[in-house]
Coordinates of C-alpha atoms and ligand atoms in Angstrom, one line a residue:
M1 CA 113.7 78.2 114.8
E2 CA 111.0 79.0 117.4
F3 CA 108.9 82.1 117.5
D4 CA 105.9 83.2 119.5
Y5 CA 103.8 84.0 116.5
I6 CA 104.2 83.1 112.9
V7 CA 102.3 85.2 110.4
I8 CA 101.9 83.8 106.8
G9 CA 101.5 86.5 104.2
S10 CA 102.6 90.1 104.3
G11 CA 99.6 91.7 102.6
A12 CA 97.0 94.1 103.9
A13 CA 96.4 92.2 107.1
G14 CA 99.6 90.2 107.6
A15 CA 102.0 93.2 107.6
V16 CA 99.9 95.1 110.1
I17 CA 99.7 92.1 112.5
A18 CA 103.4 91.3 112.4
S19 CA 104.2 95.0 112.9
R20 CA 101.9 95.5 115.8
L21 CA 102.7 92.2 117.6
S22 CA 106.4 92.9 117.4
E23 CA 105.9 96.3 119.2
D24 CA 106.4 94.3 122.4
P25 CA 110.1 93.6 122.4
R26 CA 109.6 90.3 124.3
T27 CA 107.4 88.9 121.5
R28 CA 109.2 87.0 118.8
V29 CA 107.4 87.3 115.5
L30 CA 108.2 85.6 112.2
L31 CA 106.5 87.0 109.0
I32 CA 106.7 84.6 106.1
E33 CA 106.2 86.0 102.6
G34 CA 106.1 84.0 99.4
G35 CA 107.2 86.9 97.2
G36 CA 110.3 89.0 97.2
P37 CA 111.3 92.1 99.2
G38 CA 110.0 94.5 96.5
R39 CA 112.9 96.8 95.8
N40 CA 111.8 97.8 92.4
P41 CA 111.1 101.6 92.5
L42 CA 108.1 101.1 90.2
L43 CA 106.4 99.4 93.1
H44 CA 106.5 102.7 94.9
Y45 CA 105.4 105.1 92.2
P46 CA 101.6 105.3 92.2
M47 CA 101.4 104.8 88.4
G48 CA 104.1 102.1 88.5
F49 CA 101.4 99.4 88.8
Y50 CA 100.8 99.8 85.1
F51 CA 104.2 97.9 84.7
T52 CA 104.3 95.8 87.9
L53 CA 101.0 94.1 87.1
K54 CA 102.3 92.8 83.8
G55 CA 104.0 89.4 84.0
G56 CA 104.3 87.3 87.0
R57 CA 107.3 88.8 88.9
Y58 CA 105.1 90.5 91.6
T59 CA 101.9 88.6 91.1
Y60 CA 100.2 85.3 91.1
R61 CA 98.0 84.8 88.0
Y62 CA 95.4 82.1 88.6
R63 CA 93.2 80.7 85.9
T64 CA 89.6 80.1 87.0
L65 CA 87.5 77.2 86.0
P66 CA 85.3 78.0 83.0
V67 CA 82.7 80.6 84.2
A68 CA 79.0 79.6 83.9
Q69 CA 77.9 82.5 81.7
T70 CA 80.5 82.3 79.0
G71 CA 82.3 79.0 79.4
E72 CA 85.6 81.0 79.4
R73 CA 88.4 80.7 81.9
E74 CA 89.3 84.1 83.5
V75 CA 92.5 85.2 85.2
W76 CA 92.6 86.3 88.8
T77 CA 95.6 88.4 89.8
R78 CA 97.0 88.8 93.3
G79 CA 100.1 90.4 94.7
R80 CA 103.1 88.3 95.5
V81 CA 105.7 90.6 97.1
L82 CA 106.3 92.2 100.5
G83 CA 103.0 94.1 101.0
G84 CA 101.0 91.6 99.1
S85 CA 98.3 93.0 96.9
T86 CA 98.6 96.4 98.5
A87 CA 102.0 96.8 96.7
V88 CA 100.4 96.3 93.2
N89 CA 96.8 97.3 93.6
G90 CA 94.7 100.3 92.4
M91 CA 95.2 102.2 95.7
M92 CA 91.5 103.1 96.1
Y93 CA 90.8 103.4 99.8
M94 CA 87.1 103.0 100.5
R95 CA 86.2 102.0 104.0
G96 CA 82.4 101.4 104.0
G97 CA 80.2 103.1 106.4
R98 CA 78.2 102.5 109.6
A99 CA 75.3 100.6 107.9
E100 CA 77.7 98.1 106.1
W101 CA 79.8 97.4 109.2
D102 CA 76.8 97.1 111.5
E103 CA 75.3 94.6 109.0
L104 CA 78.4 92.5 109.4
E105 CA 78.1 92.6 113.1
A106 CA 74.4 91.8 112.9
L107 CA 75.2 88.6 111.0
G108 CA 76.5 87.3 114.3
N109 CA 80.0 88.8 114.4
P110 CA 80.2 90.8 117.6
G111 CA 83.0 93.3 117.7
W112 CA 82.9 94.0 114.0
G113 CA 80.4 96.9 114.0
W114 CA 81.2 100.5 113.1
D115 CA 81.9 101.5 116.7
T116 CA 84.8 99.1 116.8
V117 CA 86.1 99.6 113.3
L118 CA 86.1 103.4 113.1
P119 CA 88.5 103.7 116.0
A120 CA 90.8 101.2 114.3
F121 CA 90.7 103.3 111.1
R122 CA 91.4 106.5 113.1
E123 CA 94.4 105.0 114.8
M124 CA 95.8 103.5 111.7
E125 CA 95.5 106.5 109.3
G126 CA 97.9 109.3 108.6
H127 CA 95.4 111.2 106.4
T128 CA 96.7 114.3 104.6
L129 CA 93.3 116.0 105.4
G130 CA 94.2 115.7 109.1
A131 CA 92.4 114.0 111.9
S132 CA 88.6 114.4 112.5
E133 CA 85.8 112.4 114.0
W134 CA 85.9 110.4 110.8
R135 CA 89.6 109.8 110.2
G136 CA 93.1 109.6 111.7
G137 CA 95.8 112.2 111.1
D138 CA 99.1 110.8 112.5
G139 CA 98.9 107.0 112.1
P140 CA 101.3 105.0 110.0
L141 CA 99.1 104.5 106.9
G142 CA 99.5 107.4 104.5
V143 CA 96.2 108.3 102.8
S144 CA 95.4 111.2 100.6
I145 CA 92.6 112.3 98.3
A146 CA 93.3 111.9 94.5
R147 CA 92.2 115.5 93.9
T148 CA 93.2 117.3 90.8
E149 CA 92.4 120.8 89.5
A150 CA 91.6 119.4 86.0
G151 CA 88.4 120.7 84.5
L152 CA 87.3 117.3 83.2
D153 CA 87.5 115.7 86.7
R154 CA 85.5 118.6 88.1
A155 CA 83.0 118.3 85.3
I156 CA 82.4 114.6 86.1
I157 CA 81.7 115.4 89.8
D158 CA 79.5 118.4 89.0
A159 CA 77.5 116.3 86.5
G160 CA 76.9 113.7 89.3
V161 CA 75.6 116.5 91.5
A162 CA 73.5 118.2 88.8
R163 CA 72.0 115.1 87.1
H164 CA 71.6 112.7 90.0
G165 CA 71.5 114.9 93.0
W166 CA 74.5 113.0 94.6
A167 CA 76.2 114.8 97.4
T168 CA 79.9 115.7 97.2
G169 CA 82.6 116.7 99.6
E170 CA 86.3 116.7 100.2
D171 CA 86.3 113.1 101.6
V172 CA 83.7 110.6 100.4
N173 CA 84.8 108.3 103.3
A174 CA 83.4 110.9 105.7
M175 CA 80.0 110.9 104.0
E176 CA 77.2 108.4 103.7
G177 CA 74.4 108.0 101.1
E178 CA 74.6 108.6 97.4
R179 CA 77.8 110.6 96.7
I180 CA 80.6 111.4 94.2
G181 CA 84.0 112.9 94.8
F182 CA 87.8 112.5 94.3
S183 CA 88.9 109.0 95.4
P184 CA 90.6 108.5 98.7
A185 CA 93.9 106.7 98.0
T186 CA 96.8 104.9 99.7
V187 CA 99.2 107.5 98.3
A188 CA 101.2 109.9 100.4
R189 CA 103.6 112.6 99.2
G190 CA 103.5 111.1 95.7
R191 CA 104.4 107.6 96.8
R192 CA 102.3 104.5 97.1
T193 CA 101.6 103.5 100.7
S194 CA 101.7 99.7 100.8
S195 CA 101.2 97.7 104.0
A196 CA 105.0 97.0 103.8
S197 CA 106.0 100.7 103.5
A198 CA 103.6 101.7 106.3
F199 CA 104.0 98.9 108.7
L200 CA 107.2 96.9 108.0
R201 CA 110.0 99.0 106.6
P202 CA 110.0 101.6 109.4
H203 CA 110.6 98.7 111.8
A204 CA 113.0 96.6 109.8
G205 CA 115.6 96.9 112.6
R206 CA 113.4 95.3 115.3
P207 CA 115.4 92.3 116.6
N208 CA 112.2 90.4 117.5
L209 CA 110.7 90.7 114.0
A210 CA 112.1 88.3 111.4
I211 CA 110.8 88.7 107.8
A212 CA 111.4 85.7 105.6
T213 CA 110.7 86.7 102.0
G214 CA 110.9 84.2 99.1
T215 CA 109.5 81.7 101.6
R216 CA 106.3 79.9 100.8
A217 CA 104.3 78.1 103.5
E218 CA 103.6 74.6 102.2
R219 CA 101.5 73.4 105.2
L220 CA 100.8 73.9 108.8
L221 CA 102.3 71.5 111.4
F222 CA 100.3 70.1 114.3
D223 CA 101.1 69.1 117.9
G224 CA 98.0 67.1 118.8
D225 CA 95.1 69.5 118.5
R226 CA 97.3 72.6 118.3
V227 CA 98.9 74.2 115.3
A228 CA 102.5 74.4 116.3
G229 CA 104.4 75.5 113.3
V230 CA 104.8 75.8 109.5
L231 CA 106.7 73.8 106.9
A232 CA 107.9 76.2 104.2
L233 CA 109.9 76.2 101.0
R234 CA 112.8 78.6 100.8
G235 CA 115.2 78.6 97.9
G236 CA 114.2 75.0 97.1
N237 CA 114.8 73.8 100.7
R238 CA 112.1 72.7 103.1
E239 CA 112.4 74.5 106.5
Q240 CA 110.4 74.1 109.7
F241 CA 109.4 77.1 111.8
D242 CA 107.8 76.5 115.3
A243 CA 105.2 78.8 116.9
A244 CA 105.0 78.7 120.7
R245 CA 101.7 80.6 120.7
E246 CA 99.9 81.0 117.4
V247 CA 100.1 80.8 113.6
V248 CA 98.1 83.5 111.8
V249 CA 97.3 82.7 108.2
A250 CA 97.1 86.0 106.3
A251 CA 97.7 84.6 102.8
G252 CA 94.7 86.3 101.0
T253 CA 91.4 85.0 99.7
V254 CA 92.9 82.6 97.2
E255 CA 95.9 81.2 99.0
T256 CA 94.4 80.9 102.5
P257 CA 92.0 78.1 101.8
L258 CA 94.6 76.3 99.7
L259 CA 97.1 76.4 102.6
L260 CA 94.4 75.2 105.0
E261 CA 93.3 72.4 102.7
R262 CA 96.9 71.3 102.1
S263 CA 97.2 71.1 105.9
G264 CA 94.2 68.8 106.2
I265 CA 91.7 71.5 107.3
G266 CA 88.6 71.6 105.2
D267 CA 85.6 69.8 103.8
P268 CA 86.3 66.0 104.1
S269 CA 84.9 65.4 100.7
V270 CA 87.1 68.1 99.0
L271 CA 90.1 66.8 100.9
G272 CA 89.3 63.2 100.0
E273 CA 89.2 64.1 96.3
A274 CA 92.5 65.9 96.5
G275 CA 94.1 62.9 98.3
I276 CA 94.6 64.8 101.6
A277 CA 94.1 63.2 105.1
V278 CA 91.6 65.1 107.2
R279 CA 93.0 66.8 110.4
V280 CA 90.2 69.2 111.1
A281 CA 86.8 68.9 109.4
S282 CA 85.7 72.4 108.5
P283 CA 83.1 72.2 105.7
K284 CA 83.0 75.8 104.7
V285 CA 86.7 76.3 104.0
G286 CA 87.0 77.5 100.4
T287 CA 83.3 78.3 100.0
G288 CA 81.3 81.6 100.2
V289 CA 83.7 83.5 97.9
K290 CA 82.2 86.9 97.1
E291 CA 83.6 88.9 94.2
Q292 CA 82.2 91.9 92.5
R293 CA 81.5 91.9 88.7
M294 CA 82.1 95.2 87.0
V295 CA 80.3 96.6 84.0
P296 CA 82.8 98.5 81.8
S297 CA 82.1 101.4 79.5
Q298 CA 84.0 104.2 77.9
F299 CA 83.2 107.5 76.3
R300 CA 85.2 109.4 73.7
L301 CA 85.8 113.1 74.3
G302 CA 85.5 115.7 71.5
R303 CA 88.5 117.6 72.9
R304 CA 91.8 116.8 74.4
A305 CA 91.5 116.4 78.2
G306 CA 92.4 114.0 81.0
L307 CA 95.1 111.5 81.6
T308 CA 95.3 110.0 78.1
E309 CA 96.6 113.3 76.9
E310 CA 99.3 113.4 79.5
L311 CA 100.5 109.8 78.9
N312 CA 99.7 108.5 75.4
T313 CA 103.0 109.2 73.6
L314 CA 106.6 108.4 74.5
P315 CA 107.6 112.1 74.8
R316 CA 104.6 112.7 77.1
Q317 CA 105.5 109.7 79.2
A318 CA 109.0 111.0 79.4
W319 CA 107.8 114.4 80.6
A320 CA 105.5 112.8 83.1
G321 CA 108.4 110.8 84.4
A322 CA 110.6 113.9 84.6
R323 CA 108.0 115.8 86.5
Y324 CA 107.7 112.9 89.0
I325 CA 111.5 112.7 89.5
L326 CA 112.0 116.4 89.8
A327 CA 108.9 117.4 91.9
R328 CA 106.9 114.2 92.7
S329 CA 104.1 115.7 90.8
G330 CA 102.0 115.0 87.7
P331 CA 100.1 111.9 86.6
V332 CA 102.8 109.4 87.8
S333 CA 102.3 110.7 91.4
R334 CA 98.6 109.9 91.5
M335 CA 96.3 106.9 91.3
P336 CA 94.4 107.0 88.0
Y337 CA 90.9 106.1 89.2
N338 CA 90.4 109.5 90.7
V339 CA 86.7 109.9 90.8
V340 CA 84.4 107.5 92.8
C341 CA 80.7 107.4 93.2
H342 CA 78.2 105.4 95.3
F343 CA 74.6 105.2 94.1
K344 CA 71.4 103.3 94.6
S345 CA 70.3 101.0 91.8
A346 CA 66.6 101.6 92.8
P347 CA 65.3 104.7 94.7
E348 CA 63.5 102.7 97.4
L349 CA 66.8 101.2 98.7
E350 CA 68.0 102.5 102.0
R351 CA 71.6 103.0 101.0
P352 CA 73.8 102.9 97.9
D353 CA 74.4 99.4 96.5
V354 CA 76.6 100.3 93.5
Q355 CA 80.2 101.7 93.5
G356 CA 81.3 103.4 90.3
I357 CA 84.9 104.3 89.4
L358 CA 85.6 107.0 86.8
T359 CA 89.0 107.4 85.2
P360 CA 89.6 110.3 82.9
M361 CA 91.5 108.1 80.5
A362 CA 90.7 106.0 77.4
M363 CA 91.9 102.5 76.7
E364 CA 92.4 101.0 73.3
L365 CA 90.8 97.6 73.6
G366 CA 88.9 97.7 76.9
F367 CA 89.4 97.9 80.6
H368 CA 91.8 95.0 81.1
D369 CA 94.2 95.7 78.3
Y370 CA 96.1 98.5 80.0
R371 CA 96.9 100.0 76.6
L372 CA 96.2 103.7 76.3
A373 CA 94.1 104.9 73.4
K374 CA 95.2 107.7 71.1
H375 CA 92.1 109.7 71.9
S376 CA 90.8 111.3 75.1
G377 CA 88.1 109.6 77.0
I378 CA 86.5 108.6 80.3
L379 CA 86.5 105.0 81.4
F380 CA 83.9 103.8 83.8
S381 CA 83.3 100.7 85.8
G382 CA 80.4 100.1 88.1
Y383 CA 79.6 97.0 90.3
P384 CA 77.4 95.9 93.2
I385 CA 79.1 96.8 96.4
N386 CA 78.0 93.7 98.4
P387 CA 77.4 90.8 95.9
R388 CA 75.4 87.9 97.2
S389 CA 76.5 85.3 94.6
S390 CA 79.2 83.1 95.9
G391 CA 81.9 80.9 94.4
S392 CA 84.6 78.6 95.8
I393 CA 88.4 78.0 95.9
H394 CA 89.8 74.6 96.5
V395 CA 93.0 72.6 96.1
S396 CA 93.2 70.2 93.2
G397 CA 95.9 68.1 95.0
A398 CA 98.2 67.9 98.0
D399 CA 101.2 69.4 96.2
L400 CA 102.1 73.1 96.5
T401 CA 102.2 73.2 92.7
A402 CA 98.7 71.8 92.1
P403 CA 96.6 74.5 90.4
P404 CA 93.7 75.8 92.5
L405 CA 90.1 75.1 91.4
I406 CA 88.5 78.6 91.4
E407 CA 84.9 78.6 90.7
S408 CA 84.1 82.3 90.0
S409 CA 80.4 82.9 90.5
F410 CA 78.8 86.2 89.6
L411 CA 75.3 87.6 88.8
A412 CA 73.8 84.3 90.0
A413 CA 71.8 86.0 92.8
E414 CA 68.8 88.2 91.8
E415 CA 70.0 91.0 94.1
D416 CA 73.2 91.2 92.1
R417 CA 71.4 91.2 88.8
A418 CA 69.0 93.9 90.0
A419 CA 71.9 96.1 91.1
T420 CA 73.7 95.6 87.8
R421 CA 71.0 96.2 85.3
P422 CA 70.7 100.0 85.7
I423 CA 74.4 100.7 85.9
L424 CA 74.9 101.8 82.3
D425 CA 71.8 104.0 82.3
R426 CA 73.1 105.9 85.4
F427 CA 76.5 106.4 83.7
R428 CA 75.0 107.4 80.3
E429 CA 72.8 110.0 82.1
L430 CA 75.9 111.3 83.8
M431 CA 77.7 111.7 80.5
A432 CA 74.8 113.6 78.9
A433 CA 74.6 116.1 81.8
G434 CA 76.1 119.5 81.8
P435 CA 78.9 120.4 82.2
L436 CA 80.3 117.0 81.2
A437 CA 78.2 116.9 78.0
E438 CA 80.4 119.6 76.6
Y439 CA 83.3 117.2 76.6
V440 CA 81.6 114.0 75.5
E441 CA 81.5 113.1 71.8
A442 CA 80.4 109.5 71.5
E443 CA 80.2 106.2 73.4
D444 CA 83.3 104.0 72.6
F445 CA 81.8 100.8 74.2
P446 CA 79.5 99.0 74.7
G447 CA 77.5 101.1 72.3
P448 CA 73.8 101.1 71.3
E449 CA 73.4 97.4 71.1
V450 CA 73.6 97.2 74.9
R451 CA 70.4 98.9 76.2
T452 CA 68.1 96.7 78.2
G453 CA 68.9 95.4 81.7
D454 CA 69.4 91.9 80.3
E455 CA 71.8 93.2 77.7
V456 CA 73.7 94.9 80.4
L457 CA 74.0 91.6 82.3
A458 CA 75.2 89.8 79.2
W459 CA 77.7 92.6 78.6
A460 CA 79.0 92.3 82.2
A461 CA 79.5 88.6 81.7
E462 CA 81.2 89.0 78.3
A463 CA 83.3 92.2 78.7
G464 CA 83.3 92.7 82.5
A465 CA 85.6 91.1 85.0
G466 CA 86.1 90.5 88.7
I467 CA 87.8 93.4 90.3
Y468 CA 90.4 91.6 92.6
H469 CA 88.3 92.2 95.8
A470 CA 87.2 88.6 96.5
V471 CA 86.5 87.9 100.2
G472 CA 85.0 85.0 102.2
S473 CA 87.0 81.8 101.6
A474 CA 87.6 81.2 105.3
A475 CA 85.1 83.4 106.9
M476 CA 83.9 84.3 110.4
G477 CA 80.4 83.6 111.4
P478 CA 78.2 82.4 114.4
D479 CA 77.5 78.8 113.2
P480 CA 79.6 75.9 114.4
D481 CA 80.3 75.2 110.7
D482 CA 81.6 78.7 110.0
V483 CA 85.4 78.5 109.6
L484 CA 86.2 81.2 112.1
D485 CA 84.7 82.6 115.3
E486 CA 84.4 86.4 115.8
R487 CA 88.0 86.5 117.2
L488 CA 89.2 85.0 113.9
R489 CA 90.1 81.7 115.6
L490 CA 89.7 78.7 113.4
R491 CA 87.1 76.4 114.9
G492 CA 88.2 72.9 115.8
V493 CA 91.9 73.5 116.4
E494 CA 94.0 75.5 118.9
G495 CA 96.6 78.1 118.0
L496 CA 95.4 79.1 114.6
R497 CA 93.7 82.2 113.3
V498 CA 92.9 83.4 109.8
A499 CA 93.3 87.2 109.2
S500 CA 92.9 88.3 105.6
A501 CA 90.2 89.3 103.1
A502 CA 89.3 85.6 103.3
S503 CA 88.0 86.3 106.9
Y504 CA 85.1 88.5 105.8
P505 CA 81.8 86.8 105.0
I506 CA 80.6 89.8 103.0
Q507 CA 82.0 92.8 101.2
V508 CA 81.7 95.7 103.7
S509 CA 82.9 98.3 101.3
G510 CA 83.1 98.8 97.5
S511 CA 86.8 98.0 97.9
S512 CA 88.5 95.4 100.1
M513 CA 91.9 96.9 101.0
A514 CA 90.8 99.3 103.7
P515 CA 88.6 96.8 105.4
T516 CA 91.4 94.2 105.4
L517 CA 94.0 96.7 106.8
A518 CA 91.5 97.4 109.6
L519 CA 91.0 93.6 110.1
G520 CA 94.8 93.3 110.6
W521 CA 94.7 96.1 113.1
I522 CA 91.8 94.6 115.1
A523 CA 93.3 91.1 114.8
A524 CA 96.5 92.3 116.5
D525 CA 94.4 93.6 119.3
L526 CA 92.5 90.3 119.6
I527 CA 95.7 88.3 119.6
A528 CA 97.4 90.5 122.2
A529 CA 94.3 90.4 124.4
D530 CA 94.1 86.6 124.2
R531 CA 97.7 86.0 125.3
Ligands
FAD601 C1 95.5 94.3 90.9 C2 94.7 94.5 92.1 C3 94.1 95.8 92.3 C4 93.4 96.0 93.4 N1 92.9 97.3 93.6 C5 92.3 97.6 94.8 C6 91.9 98.9 95.1 O1 92.1 99.9 94.3 N2 91.3 99.2 96.3 C7 91.1 98.2 97.2 O2 90.5 98.4 98.2 N3 91.5 96.9 97.0 C8 92.1 96.6 95.8 N4 92.5 95.3 95.6 C9 92.3 94.3 96.6 C10 93.1 94.4 97.9 O3 94.5 94.8 97.6 C11 93.1 93.1 98.6 O4 91.7 92.8 98.9 C12 93.9 93.1 99.9 O5 95.2 93.4 99.7 C13 93.8 91.7 100.5 O6 94.6 91.6 101.6 P1 95.1 90.2 102.2 O7 96.0 90.5 103.3 O8 93.9 89.4 102.4 O9 95.9 89.6 101.0 P2 97.1 90.1 100.1 O10 97.2 91.6 100.2 O11 96.8 89.6 98.7 O12 98.4 89.5 100.7 C14 98.6 88.1 100.7 C15 100.1 87.8 100.8 O13 100.3 86.5 101.2 C16 101.4 85.9 100.5 N5 101.2 84.5 100.5 C17 100.2 83.8 99.9 N6 100.3 82.5 100.1 C18 101.5 82.3 100.8 C19 102.2 81.2 101.3 N7 101.7 79.9 101.1 N8 103.3 81.4 101.9 C20 103.8 82.6 102.1 N9 103.2 83.8 101.7 C21 102.0 83.6 101.0 C22 101.2 86.6 99.1 O14 102.5 86.5 98.4 C23 100.8 88.0 99.5 O15 101.9 88.8 99.6 C24 93.3 95.0 94.4 C25 93.9 93.8 94.3 C26 94.7 93.6 93.2 C27 95.4 92.2 93.1

């Protein structure tokens, strides 16, 4: 089977690329996705991710190597379904601003500054607030603001303004500097917008776009110095697909370096240890992985308020479900992390370096347990926006089933520790400020034993976690050793690009979905221009 382009992975970037390349009816595009087609309605209800993230039906769940700080292995979850992680994620849509994008460009990546990226966002977005100089109004990607009329949510925002002097407005993506407001979300008319629902399903009838779900790319195939196809496993059978023009690897930050290494593209010493022959020596494949580490905390409320009260008993869940079915309204129709703030960890900084997420909901045993508490509360997690510590992801063997070696590195760089130490103080100050103080009764966790900056770092290591945003495992950069050039072409071979969160050398926003969707949009332009 021959196509012009083969895109591997249908997540934030891959779905956009396949969709846009196939707009030209003469271009034959194959999109290969390891997961299924994603027909479960829970994938489309914003609150459905509470269920779809459990178990392994729609996700990969990787165990890391023991982390340095605790010696414990942690679990990294990623989407494995049409739409990739955008089909199961938290839906927070944070784009980053001019300063962050211009920093990426200044690192030696021409064409990735704000003046290129903002037009891509504007073309892509169908924002319910409508078009403006900051956002798009009639693009395919449904975005809305997780605004509620709840008094508690308003009190959180008002406390940020009153206590910290943060700015607020209807759209925090249309603001810069320290700010707090309702979260922008990939939710439209009460339904999750995934990259599949926005970019693939509307074009399912295109004869020149083939979508092979349940098909896992095992390795890339070469014709001399050119990548000419893909060997994939489908239903237990090996199948070969040929690409007349290019293969685009869009398999996410974890799977992308694994696929490259299985194909013989990587650091010769890593490949040697895994028993894989070298096709293209590319020493940085699998390195430079940047993931944020969040500091969790939770406050108990002295009165009933917030999402816990709407969802913490079976009758309430049934009522929430009925409201959703009848009117697409209520808590099931919204993303739960509905307040976001950006602040500076030190006043002398030029711009915010911490993102905080506030959820008007209490959990029983901590952030990652997904079990609602009986009492009302506010859950907070804060983390450095652009961490400098970096880890790695490599294969442990040539076989598709060989488990990855994920070295998760966090809080190793002093910049990351400096950004993390004051996070709890800022949040505690917020909770003590009017009008929020009238709701708050006590701190559920971590409690008074975590006070000093170093205690906060220890708490982040012990109780915190990565937040699924890792980037950088096959990144662009100006050095000959960098895996990609600024057009996302893999150095040292023809016919191969990498377009996914893996392609970013730094975190350009507090969240990685919006940047990766934009990367897909821009990648499609680059590929079309290079034809
Ligand atoms: C639980 C969770 C919550 C998150 N919450 C947020 C959030 O609220 N806001 C935010 O901005 N970001 C969030 N993210 C991160 C964001 O979703 C990702 O950064 C983004 O989707 C990455 O896009 P991608 O295209 O690189 O990869 P993905 O979206 O992960 O897609 C990769 C796709 O490739 C497929 N694939 C992998 N290997 C192969 C192979 N060998 N063959 C065929 N197919 C393959 C996978 O099945 C998957 O569908 C979250 C992620 C997760 C997992």
